[in-house]
Amino acid sequence: MTCRTRFAPSPNGPLHLGHAYAAVVAHDVARARGGKFLLRIEDVDAARSRADLVPEILADLTWLGLEWDGVAALQSQRIASYAAAGERLKQMGLLYPCRCTRAEILAAARKAGADGPLYPGTCRGRGVDPAEVPGGAAWRLDMARAVELAGPLEWEDELAGWQHARPALFGDVVLLRKEAPASYHLAATLDDAADGVTLVTRGRDLFAASHVHRLLQALLGLPVPVWHHHDLLVEADGRKLAKRRGSPSLADLRRGGEDGRALADALRAHRFPAGISLGAGVEGGA
Ligand code: GLU
């Protein structure tokens, strides 16, 4: 089977070196296997996405010498497919509406303690009427029910090996949101299937999310890819690079006259700027 992998940036901030590294890894994996390198813009969350950054992202990749196959996919144009999948999960009795505010969720999680779930299921069985929730309800996956329905699942990371899926780590995740039509988990899983992605290449910061994605694939009858979670570029404190902590944007480097292809080659050779190395990325980065 031809390898099809992808780079899927969210246009809510300019790309930086960490993104460049991720794009180089995905691009090179595809090319080394005679496969396809796809580009997907994850702009499903209209409140956080900036349309003006999309042409910048395309220019950054071209500057790095990374050519993608076909046209870039935009999540904002695929909302109907997310809604349809959400409807299907609702009909399966796997989603329930939640009216908790961010503050309530934090307070409940604090009460559940460090070992408790991220969301203890406050609205499960509460019979929330979605029409009554100001701004619309968020729809959560009834994790216990979903896990029971799907049965034991496994997935393969080509670097870390086979994994037993442990989606329950996340508790009842939100799949449909008030402010965005679908959460990252639902949109990314559906898109990878729609695009025929056989290898999900992304950073290790999203390793745990793959437990949830594997579950969604089982629930929705989607094909199961292999994953490739690569190391992240981290700062001396182990945290992944972030624009807000001073990592220069690719757009700034590009406009400053830096050679993008030489930069991509340096990343391939693991020659990083001072203080930056590869790591797993400890909590606290963004
Ligand atoms: N959009 C995500 C990000 O920019 C990546 C999602 C993925 O590769 O699955 O971090």
PDB file of C-alpha atoms and ligand atoms in Angstrom:
ATOM      1  CA  MET A   1       0.000   0.000   0.000  1.00  0.00           C
ATOM      2  CA  THR A   2       1.339   3.424  -0.895  1.00  0.00           C
ATOM      3  CA  CYS A   3       2.294   5.399   2.172  1.00  0.00           C
ATOM      4  CA  ARG A   4       0.174   8.518   2.621  1.00  0.00           C
ATOM      5  CA  THR A   5       1.131  10.793   5.459  1.00  0.00           C
ATOM      6  CA  ARG A   6       0.434  14.373   6.354  1.00  0.00           C
ATOM      7  CA  PHE A   7       1.384  17.597   8.090  1.00  0.00           C
ATOM      8  CA  ALA A   8      -1.624  19.173   9.822  1.00  0.00           C
ATOM      9  CA  PRO A   9      -0.858  22.584  11.348  1.00  0.00           C
ATOM     10  CA  SER A  10      -3.475  24.658  13.171  1.00  0.00           C
ATOM     11  CA  PRO A  11      -3.376  28.244  11.904  1.00  0.00           C
ATOM     12  CA  ASN A  12      -3.765  29.851  15.309  1.00  0.00           C
ATOM     13  CA  GLY A  13      -0.216  31.130  15.421  1.00  0.00           C
ATOM     14  CA  PRO A  14       2.667  31.434  13.004  1.00  0.00           C
ATOM     15  CA  LEU A  15       4.730  28.300  12.380  1.00  0.00           C
ATOM     16  CA  HIS A  16       8.081  28.082  14.190  1.00  0.00           C
ATOM     17  CA  LEU A  17      11.065  25.742  14.076  1.00  0.00           C
ATOM     18  CA  GLY A  18       9.167  22.968  15.861  1.00  0.00           C
ATOM     19  CA  HIS A  19       6.595  22.947  13.068  1.00  0.00           C
ATOM     20  CA  ALA A  20       9.354  23.038  10.465  1.00  0.00           C
ATOM     21  CA  TYR A  21      10.889  19.940  12.033  1.00  0.00           C
ATOM     22  CA  ALA A  22       7.520  18.134  12.062  1.00  0.00           C
ATOM     23  CA  ALA A  23       6.887  19.055   8.425  1.00  0.00           C
ATOM     24  CA  VAL A  24      10.365  17.879   7.368  1.00  0.00           C
ATOM     25  CA  VAL A  25       9.883  14.540   9.157  1.00  0.00           C
ATOM     26  CA  ALA A  26       6.492  13.885   7.527  1.00  0.00           C
ATOM     27  CA  HIS A  27       7.664  15.022   4.109  1.00  0.00           C
ATOM     28  CA  ASP A  28      10.823  12.930   4.208  1.00  0.00           C
ATOM     29  CA  VAL A  29       9.046   9.811   5.473  1.00  0.00           C
ATOM     30  CA  ALA A  30       6.642  10.075   2.524  1.00  0.00           C
ATOM     31  CA  ARG A  31       9.371  10.673  -0.028  1.00  0.00           C
ATOM     32  CA  ALA A  32      11.638   7.904   1.307  1.00  0.00           C
ATOM     33  CA  ARG A  33       8.772   5.429   0.840  1.00  0.00           C
ATOM     34  CA  GLY A  34       7.656   6.704  -2.553  1.00  0.00           C
ATOM     35  CA  GLY A  35       4.453   7.871  -0.875  1.00  0.00           C
ATOM     36  CA  LYS A  36       2.345  10.995  -0.671  1.00  0.00           C
ATOM     37  CA  PHE A  37       2.814  14.003   1.586  1.00  0.00           C
ATOM     38  CA  LEU A  38      -0.497  15.719   2.290  1.00  0.00           C
ATOM     39  CA  LEU A  39      -1.149  19.099   3.852  1.00  0.00           C
ATOM     40  CA  ARG A  40      -4.188  19.752   6.009  1.00  0.00           C
ATOM     41  CA  ILE A  41      -4.983  23.069   7.630  1.00  0.00           C
ATOM     42  CA  GLU A  42      -6.721  22.415  10.956  1.00  0.00           C
ATOM     43  CA  ASP A  43      -8.906  25.510  11.040  1.00  0.00           C
ATOM     44  CA  VAL A  44     -11.979  23.843  12.510  1.00  0.00           C
ATOM     45  CA  ASP A  45     -12.038  26.237  15.462  1.00  0.00           C
ATOM     46  CA  ALA A  46     -13.074  29.494  13.829  1.00  0.00           C
ATOM     47  CA  ALA A  47     -12.558  31.499  17.018  1.00  0.00           C
ATOM     48  CA  ARG A  48      -8.871  30.544  17.260  1.00  0.00           C
ATOM     49  CA  SER A  49      -7.975  30.236  13.566  1.00  0.00           C
ATOM     50  CA  ARG A  50      -6.555  33.080  11.529  1.00  0.00           C
ATOM     51  CA  ALA A  51      -7.287  32.949   7.812  1.00  0.00           C
ATOM     52  CA  ASP A  52      -4.379  35.324   7.159  1.00  0.00           C
ATOM     53  CA  LEU A  53      -1.960  32.671   8.411  1.00  0.00           C
ATOM     54  CA  VAL A  54      -2.933  30.076   5.799  1.00  0.00           C
ATOM     55  CA  PRO A  55      -1.008  31.652   2.893  1.00  0.00           C
ATOM     56  CA  GLU A  56       1.905  32.190   5.302  1.00  0.00           C
ATOM     57  CA  ILE A  57       1.963  28.465   6.142  1.00  0.00           C
ATOM     58  CA  LEU A  58       1.991  27.538   2.453  1.00  0.00           C
ATOM     59  CA  ALA A  59       4.793  30.029   1.826  1.00  0.00           C
ATOM     60  CA  ASP A  60       6.779  28.675   4.797  1.00  0.00           C
ATOM     61  CA  LEU A  61       6.608  25.111   3.474  1.00  0.00           C
ATOM     62  CA  THR A  62       7.571  26.147  -0.034  1.00  0.00           C
ATOM     63  CA  TRP A  63      10.468  28.160   1.408  1.00  0.00           C
ATOM     64  CA  LEU A  64      11.626  25.038   3.278  1.00  0.00           C
ATOM     65  CA  GLY A  65      11.569  23.152  -0.047  1.00  0.00           C
ATOM     66  CA  LEU A  66       8.728  20.887   1.031  1.00  0.00           C
ATOM     67  CA  GLU A  67       6.240  20.162  -1.733  1.00  0.00           C
ATOM     68  CA  TRP A  68       2.937  18.651  -0.777  1.00  0.00           C
ATOM     69  CA  ASP A  69       0.807  16.447  -3.022  1.00  0.00           C
ATOM     70  CA  GLY A  70      -2.552  17.724  -4.233  1.00  0.00           C
ATOM     71  CA  VAL A  71      -4.284  20.742  -2.769  1.00  0.00           C
ATOM     72  CA  ALA A  72      -4.179  21.609   0.905  1.00  0.00           C
ATOM     73  CA  ALA A  73      -7.337  20.460   2.706  1.00  0.00           C
ATOM     74  CA  LEU A  74      -9.141  22.943   4.940  1.00  0.00           C
ATOM     75  CA  GLN A  75     -11.104  21.590   7.901  1.00  0.00           C
ATOM     76  CA  SER A  76     -13.418  24.603   7.717  1.00  0.00           C
ATOM     77  CA  GLN A  77     -14.730  23.143   4.429  1.00  0.00           C
ATOM     78  CA  ARG A  78     -15.497  19.766   5.926  1.00  0.00           C
ATOM     79  CA  ILE A  79     -17.868  20.728   8.707  1.00  0.00           C
ATOM     80  CA  ALA A  80     -20.762  18.708   7.234  1.00  0.00           C
ATOM     81  CA  SER A  81     -18.817  15.457   7.529  1.00  0.00           C
ATOM     82  CA  TYR A  82     -18.008  16.150  11.203  1.00  0.00           C
ATOM     83  CA  ALA A  83     -21.654  16.932  11.946  1.00  0.00           C
ATOM     84  CA  ALA A  84     -22.753  13.702  10.223  1.00  0.00           C
ATOM     85  CA  ALA A  85     -20.344  11.609  12.291  1.00  0.00           C
ATOM     86  CA  GLY A  86     -21.435  13.427  15.447  1.00  0.00           C
ATOM     87  CA  GLU A  87     -25.060  12.621  14.601  1.00  0.00           C
ATOM     88  CA  ARG A  88     -24.168   8.982  14.131  1.00  0.00           C
ATOM     89  CA  LEU A  89     -22.486   8.808  17.518  1.00  0.00           C
ATOM     90  CA  LYS A  90     -25.498  10.498  19.094  1.00  0.00           C
ATOM     91  CA  GLN A  91     -27.787   7.919  17.523  1.00  0.00           C
ATOM     92  CA  MET A  92     -25.579   5.188  18.937  1.00  0.00           C
ATOM     93  CA  GLY A  93     -26.280   6.715  22.353  1.00  0.00           C
ATOM     94  CA  LEU A  94     -22.605   7.521  22.887  1.00  0.00           C
ATOM     95  CA  LEU A  95     -22.735  11.318  23.247  1.00  0.00           C
ATOM     96  CA  TYR A  96     -24.378  13.420  25.923  1.00  0.00           C
ATOM     97  CA  PRO A  97     -24.778  17.181  26.149  1.00  0.00           C
ATOM     98  CA  CYS A  98     -22.744  19.016  28.769  1.00  0.00           C
ATOM     99  CA  ARG A  99     -23.452  22.463  30.138  1.00  0.00           C
ATOM    100  CA  CYS A 100     -20.456  22.788  32.454  1.00  0.00           C
ATOM    101  CA  THR A 101     -18.502  25.991  32.235  1.00  0.00           C
ATOM    102  CA  ARG A 102     -14.712  25.935  32.168  1.00  0.00           C
ATOM    103  CA  ALA A 103     -14.644  26.941  35.859  1.00  0.00           C
ATOM    104  CA  GLU A 104     -17.005  24.098  36.834  1.00  0.00           C
ATOM    105  CA  ILE A 105     -14.905  21.579  34.928  1.00  0.00           C
ATOM    106  CA  LEU A 106     -11.741  22.775  36.692  1.00  0.00           C
ATOM    107  CA  ALA A 107     -13.382  22.624  40.103  1.00  0.00           C
ATOM    108  CA  ALA A 108     -14.718  19.100  39.484  1.00  0.00           C
ATOM    109  CA  ALA A 109     -11.325  17.898  38.255  1.00  0.00           C
ATOM    110  CA  ARG A 110      -9.677  19.363  41.367  1.00  0.00           C
ATOM    111  CA  LYS A 111     -12.151  17.493  43.530  1.00  0.00           C
ATOM    112  CA  ALA A 112     -11.462  14.243  41.636  1.00  0.00           C
ATOM    113  CA  GLY A 113      -7.765  14.618  42.499  1.00  0.00           C
ATOM    114  CA  ALA A 114      -4.579  14.054  40.524  1.00  0.00           C
ATOM    115  CA  ASP A 115      -5.469  10.454  39.672  1.00  0.00           C
ATOM    116  CA  GLY A 116      -9.065  11.223  38.780  1.00  0.00           C
ATOM    117  CA  PRO A 117     -10.353  11.681  35.235  1.00  0.00           C
ATOM    118  CA  LEU A 118      -9.963  15.033  33.469  1.00  0.00           C
ATOM    119  CA  TYR A 119     -13.726  15.304  33.413  1.00  0.00           C
ATOM    120  CA  PRO A 120     -15.568  13.294  36.048  1.00  0.00           C
ATOM    121  CA  GLY A 121     -18.791  13.112  34.048  1.00  0.00           C
ATOM    122  CA  THR A 122     -20.755  15.806  35.894  1.00  0.00           C
ATOM    123  CA  CYS A 123     -23.388  16.107  33.137  1.00  0.00           C
ATOM    124  CA  ARG A 124     -23.627  12.381  32.343  1.00  0.00           C
ATOM    125  CA  GLY A 125     -27.118  11.251  33.274  1.00  0.00           C
ATOM    126  CA  ARG A 126     -28.105  14.810  34.168  1.00  0.00           C
ATOM    127  CA  GLY A 127     -30.487  15.006  31.222  1.00  0.00           C
ATOM    128  CA  VAL A 128     -29.222  18.379  30.028  1.00  0.00           C
ATOM    129  CA  ASP A 129     -31.480  19.894  27.383  1.00  0.00           C
ATOM    130  CA  PRO A 130     -29.058  21.174  24.726  1.00  0.00           C
ATOM    131  CA  ALA A 131     -31.582  23.807  23.615  1.00  0.00           C
ATOM    132  CA  GLU A 132     -31.410  25.379  27.089  1.00  0.00           C
ATOM    133  CA  VAL A 133     -27.640  25.804  27.219  1.00  0.00           C
ATOM    134  CA  PRO A 134     -26.622  29.375  26.428  1.00  0.00           C
ATOM    135  CA  GLY A 135     -24.429  29.326  23.329  1.00  0.00           C
ATOM    136  CA  GLY A 136     -25.139  25.612  22.758  1.00  0.00           C
ATOM    137  CA  ALA A 137     -24.048  22.477  24.600  1.00  0.00           C
ATOM    138  CA  ALA A 138     -20.758  20.647  24.194  1.00  0.00           C
ATOM    139  CA  TRP A 139     -21.289  16.969  23.368  1.00  0.00           C
ATOM    140  CA  ARG A 140     -19.142  14.519  25.291  1.00  0.00           C
ATOM    141  CA  LEU A 141     -18.322  10.912  24.582  1.00  0.00           C
ATOM    142  CA  ASP A 142     -19.635   8.524  27.226  1.00  0.00           C
ATOM    143  CA  MET A 143     -16.232   6.909  27.522  1.00  0.00           C
ATOM    144  CA  ALA A 144     -17.191   3.889  29.607  1.00  0.00           C
ATOM    145  CA  ARG A 145     -19.974   2.997  27.216  1.00  0.00           C
ATOM    146  CA  ALA A 146     -17.832   3.576  24.138  1.00  0.00           C
ATOM    147  CA  VAL A 147     -14.997   1.435  25.493  1.00  0.00           C
ATOM    148  CA  GLU A 148     -17.425  -1.331  26.320  1.00  0.00           C
ATOM    149  CA  LEU A 149     -18.959  -1.240  22.866  1.00  0.00           C
ATOM    150  CA  ALA A 150     -15.615  -1.197  21.044  1.00  0.00           C
ATOM    151  CA  GLY A 151     -13.933  -3.871  23.168  1.00  0.00           C
ATOM    152  CA  PRO A 152     -10.142  -4.092  23.575  1.00  0.00           C
ATOM    153  CA  LEU A 153      -8.214  -2.220  20.878  1.00  0.00           C
ATOM    154  CA  GLU A 154      -4.592  -1.965  19.842  1.00  0.00           C
ATOM    155  CA  TRP A 155      -2.673   0.384  17.644  1.00  0.00           C
ATOM    156  CA  GLU A 156       0.833   0.515  16.258  1.00  0.00           C
ATOM    157  CA  ASP A 157       3.349   3.296  16.487  1.00  0.00           C
ATOM    158  CA  GLU A 158       6.181   2.426  14.147  1.00  0.00           C
ATOM    159  CA  LEU A 159       8.718   3.887  16.591  1.00  0.00           C
ATOM    160  CA  ALA A 160       7.227   2.889  19.967  1.00  0.00           C
ATOM    161  CA  GLY A 161       5.648  -0.418  18.912  1.00  0.00           C
ATOM    162  CA  TRP A 162       2.203  -1.858  19.574  1.00  0.00           C
ATOM    163  CA  GLN A 163       0.031  -0.146  22.170  1.00  0.00           C
ATOM    164  CA  HIS A 164      -3.049  -1.227  24.054  1.00  0.00           C
ATOM    165  CA  ALA A 165      -5.535   1.581  23.513  1.00  0.00           C
ATOM    166  CA  ARG A 166      -6.251   3.341  26.808  1.00  0.00           C
ATOM    167  CA  PRO A 167      -8.713   6.067  25.795  1.00  0.00           C
ATOM    168  CA  ALA A 168     -10.240   6.156  29.272  1.00  0.00           C
ATOM    169  CA  LEU A 169      -7.225   8.220  30.379  1.00  0.00           C
ATOM    170  CA  PHE A 170      -9.062  11.163  28.880  1.00  0.00           C
ATOM    171  CA  GLY A 171     -12.410  10.647  30.527  1.00  0.00           C
ATOM    172  CA  ASP A 172     -15.491  11.843  28.652  1.00  0.00           C
ATOM    173  CA  VAL A 173     -13.826  13.908  25.923  1.00  0.00           C
ATOM    174  CA  VAL A 174     -15.707  16.634  24.079  1.00  0.00           C
ATOM    175  CA  LEU A 175     -16.354  15.688  20.447  1.00  0.00           C
ATOM    176  CA  LEU A 176     -18.685  18.481  19.364  1.00  0.00           C
ATOM    177  CA  ARG A 177     -18.162  21.934  20.763  1.00  0.00           C
ATOM    178  CA  LYS A 178     -20.127  25.026  21.442  1.00  0.00           C
ATOM    179  CA  GLU A 179     -17.691  27.346  19.733  1.00  0.00           C
ATOM    180  CA  ALA A 180     -16.260  24.942  17.119  1.00  0.00           C
ATOM    181  CA  PRO A 181     -18.268  22.409  15.148  1.00  0.00           C
ATOM    182  CA  ALA A 182     -15.997  19.475  16.046  1.00  0.00           C
ATOM    183  CA  SER A 183     -13.179  18.893  18.465  1.00  0.00           C
ATOM    184  CA  TYR A 184      -9.661  18.142  17.325  1.00  0.00           C
ATOM    185  CA  HIS A 185     -10.120  14.426  18.112  1.00  0.00           C
ATOM    186  CA  LEU A 186     -13.165  13.987  15.888  1.00  0.00           C
ATOM    187  CA  ALA A 187     -12.050  16.231  13.025  1.00  0.00           C
ATOM    188  CA  ALA A 188      -8.512  14.833  12.779  1.00  0.00           C
ATOM    189  CA  THR A 189      -9.694  11.212  12.926  1.00  0.00           C
ATOM    190  CA  LEU A 190     -12.330  11.734  10.234  1.00  0.00           C
ATOM    191  CA  ASP A 191      -9.932  13.655   8.018  1.00  0.00           C
ATOM    192  CA  ASP A 192      -7.190  11.071   8.206  1.00  0.00           C
ATOM    193  CA  ALA A 193      -9.717   8.476   7.061  1.00  0.00           C
ATOM    194  CA  ALA A 194     -11.178  10.736   4.340  1.00  0.00           C
ATOM    195  CA  ASP A 195      -7.713  11.460   2.988  1.00  0.00           C
ATOM    196  CA  GLY A 196      -6.655   7.818   2.982  1.00  0.00           C
ATOM    197  CA  VAL A 197      -3.832   8.520   5.422  1.00  0.00           C
ATOM    198  CA  THR A 198      -1.957   5.289   6.135  1.00  0.00           C
ATOM    199  CA  LEU A 199       0.642   6.831   8.440  1.00  0.00           C
ATOM    200  CA  VAL A 200      -0.219   9.532  10.979  1.00  0.00           C
ATOM    201  CA  THR A 201       3.011  11.463  11.441  1.00  0.00           C
ATOM    202  CA  ARG A 202       2.998  13.957  14.298  1.00  0.00           C
ATOM    203  CA  GLY A 203       4.802  14.946  17.475  1.00  0.00           C
ATOM    204  CA  ARG A 204       5.002  12.893  20.643  1.00  0.00           C
ATOM    205  CA  ASP A 205       2.908  15.506  22.442  1.00  0.00           C
ATOM    206  CA  LEU A 206      -0.092  13.952  20.679  1.00  0.00           C
ATOM    207  CA  PHE A 207       0.805  10.336  21.466  1.00  0.00           C
ATOM    208  CA  ALA A 208      -1.916   9.933  24.098  1.00  0.00           C
ATOM    209  CA  ALA A 209      -4.539  11.443  21.792  1.00  0.00           C
ATOM    210  CA  SER A 210      -4.063   8.431  19.528  1.00  0.00           C
ATOM    211  CA  HIS A 211      -5.752   6.222  22.149  1.00  0.00           C
ATOM    212  CA  VAL A 212      -8.910   8.269  21.643  1.00  0.00           C
ATOM    213  CA  HIS A 213      -8.513   8.332  17.860  1.00  0.00           C
ATOM    214  CA  ARG A 214      -8.188   4.542  17.755  1.00  0.00           C
ATOM    215  CA  LEU A 215     -11.435   4.276  19.702  1.00  0.00           C
ATOM    216  CA  LEU A 216     -13.231   6.667  17.335  1.00  0.00           C
ATOM    217  CA  GLN A 217     -12.023   4.627  14.356  1.00  0.00           C
ATOM    218  CA  ALA A 218     -13.545   1.520  15.905  1.00  0.00           C
ATOM    219  CA  LEU A 219     -16.848   3.251  16.714  1.00  0.00           C
ATOM    220  CA  LEU A 220     -17.191   4.802  13.262  1.00  0.00           C
ATOM    221  CA  GLY A 221     -15.857   1.862  11.253  1.00  0.00           C
ATOM    222  CA  LEU A 222     -12.897   3.811   9.873  1.00  0.00           C
ATOM    223  CA  PRO A 223      -9.670   2.312   8.517  1.00  0.00           C
ATOM    224  CA  VAL A 224      -6.824   2.107  11.023  1.00  0.00           C
ATOM    225  CA  PRO A 225      -3.517   3.738  10.068  1.00  0.00           C
ATOM    226  CA  VAL A 226      -0.100   3.245  11.636  1.00  0.00           C
ATOM    227  CA  TRP A 227       1.298   6.128  13.712  1.00  0.00           C
ATOM    228  CA  HIS A 228       4.711   7.761  13.767  1.00  0.00           C
ATOM    229  CA  HIS A 229       5.050  10.032  16.795  1.00  0.00           C
ATOM    230  CA  HIS A 230       8.358  11.794  16.458  1.00  0.00           C
ATOM    231  CA  ASP A 231      10.408  13.645  19.066  1.00  0.00           C
ATOM    232  CA  LEU A 232       9.823  17.353  19.520  1.00  0.00           C
ATOM    233  CA  LEU A 233      12.177  20.284  19.433  1.00  0.00           C
ATOM    234  CA  VAL A 234      12.566  21.337  23.040  1.00  0.00           C
ATOM    235  CA  GLU A 235      14.250  24.144  24.915  1.00  0.00           C
ATOM    236  CA  ALA A 236      16.854  23.650  27.643  1.00  0.00           C
ATOM    237  CA  ASP A 237      14.057  23.283  30.230  1.00  0.00           C
ATOM    238  CA  GLY A 238      12.589  20.369  28.244  1.00  0.00           C
ATOM    239  CA  ARG A 239       9.525  22.282  27.139  1.00  0.00           C
ATOM    240  CA  LYS A 240       8.597  22.273  23.490  1.00  0.00           C
ATOM    241  CA  LEU A 241       9.255  25.401  21.484  1.00  0.00           C
ATOM    242  CA  ALA A 242       6.598  28.062  21.557  1.00  0.00           C
ATOM    243  CA  LYS A 243       6.260  31.302  19.728  1.00  0.00           C
ATOM    244  CA  ARG A 244       5.171  33.035  22.920  1.00  0.00           C
ATOM    245  CA  ARG A 245       8.438  32.097  24.616  1.00  0.00           C
ATOM    246  CA  GLY A 246      10.446  33.731  21.883  1.00  0.00           C
ATOM    247  CA  SER A 247      10.895  31.073  19.209  1.00  0.00           C
ATOM    248  CA  PRO A 248      11.209  32.998  15.955  1.00  0.00           C
ATOM    249  CA  SER A 249       8.482  32.379  13.406  1.00  0.00           C
ATOM    250  CA  LEU A 250       9.377  30.823  10.077  1.00  0.00           C
ATOM    251  CA  ALA A 251       7.756  33.807   8.388  1.00  0.00           C
ATOM    252  CA  ASP A 252      10.181  36.159  10.174  1.00  0.00           C
ATOM    253  CA  LEU A 253      13.168  34.031   9.180  1.00  0.00           C
ATOM    254  CA  ARG A 254      11.888  33.834   5.603  1.00  0.00           C
ATOM    255  CA  ARG A 255      11.367  37.583   5.368  1.00  0.00           C
ATOM    256  CA  GLY A 256      14.741  38.139   6.998  1.00  0.00           C
ATOM    257  CA  GLY A 257      16.358  36.437   4.016  1.00  0.00           C
ATOM    258  CA  GLU A 258      17.319  33.101   5.616  1.00  0.00           C
ATOM    259  CA  ASP A 259      17.737  30.140   3.312  1.00  0.00           C
ATOM    260  CA  GLY A 260      14.777  27.845   4.014  1.00  0.00           C
ATOM    261  CA  ARG A 261      16.191  24.811   2.231  1.00  0.00           C
ATOM    262  CA  ALA A 262      19.422  25.094   4.213  1.00  0.00           C
ATOM    263  CA  LEU A 263      17.334  25.320   7.385  1.00  0.00           C
ATOM    264  CA  ALA A 264      15.400  22.173   6.419  1.00  0.00           C
ATOM    265  CA  ASP A 265      18.699  20.374   5.799  1.00  0.00           C
ATOM    266  CA  ALA A 266      20.028  21.487   9.187  1.00  0.00           C
ATOM    267  CA  LEU A 267      16.896  20.078  10.847  1.00  0.00           C
ATOM    268  CA  ARG A 268      17.364  16.805   8.915  1.00  0.00           C
ATOM    269  CA  ALA A 269      20.930  16.617  10.206  1.00  0.00           C
ATOM    270  CA  HIS A 270      19.744  17.450  13.742  1.00  0.00           C
ATOM    271  CA  ARG A 271      21.797  20.625  13.757  1.00  0.00           C
ATOM    272  CA  PHE A 272      19.650  22.876  15.918  1.00  0.00           C
ATOM    273  CA  PRO A 273      20.162  26.426  17.192  1.00  0.00           C
ATOM    274  CA  ALA A 274      21.886  26.771  20.575  1.00  0.00           C
ATOM    275  CA  GLY A 275      19.792  25.568  23.504  1.00  0.00           C
ATOM    276  CA  ILE A 276      17.426  23.501  21.335  1.00  0.00           C
ATOM    277  CA  SER A 277      17.420  19.734  21.181  1.00  0.00           C
ATOM    278  CA  LEU A 278      15.094  16.788  20.554  1.00  0.00           C
ATOM    279  CA  GLY A 279      13.010  15.441  23.407  1.00  0.00           C
ATOM    280  CA  ALA A 280       9.655  14.097  24.459  1.00  0.00           C
ATOM    281  CA  GLY A 281       8.390  17.581  25.444  1.00  0.00           C
ATOM    282  CA  VAL A 282       7.432  17.923  29.081  1.00  0.00           C
ATOM    283  CA  GLU A 283       4.130  19.457  30.175  1.00  0.00           C
ATOM    284  CA  GLY A 284       3.763  23.177  30.009  1.00  0.00           C
ATOM    285  CA  GLY A 285       4.761  23.794  26.395  1.00  0.00           C
ATOM    286  CA  ALA A 286       2.408  24.931  23.644  1.00  0.00           C
TER     287      ALA A 286
HETATM  288  N1  GLU B   1      -3.176  20.507  14.389  1.00  0.00           N
HETATM  289  C1  GLU B   1      -2.335  19.852  15.357  1.00  0.00           C
HETATM  290  C2  GLU B   1      -1.235  20.788  15.782  1.00  0.00           C
HETATM  291  O1  GLU B   1      -0.953  21.745  15.111  1.00  0.00           O
HETATM  292  C3  GLU B   1      -1.707  18.589  14.822  1.00  0.00           C
HETATM  293  C4  GLU B   1      -2.686  17.536  14.647  1.00  0.00           C
HETATM  294  C5  GLU B   1      -2.182  16.218  14.118  1.00  0.00           C
HETATM  295  O2  GLU B   1      -1.114  16.150  13.511  1.00  0.00           O
HETATM  296  O3  GLU B   1      -2.919  15.268  14.282  1.00  0.00           O
HETATM  297  O4  GLU B   1      -0.637  20.551  16.824  1.00  0.00           O
END
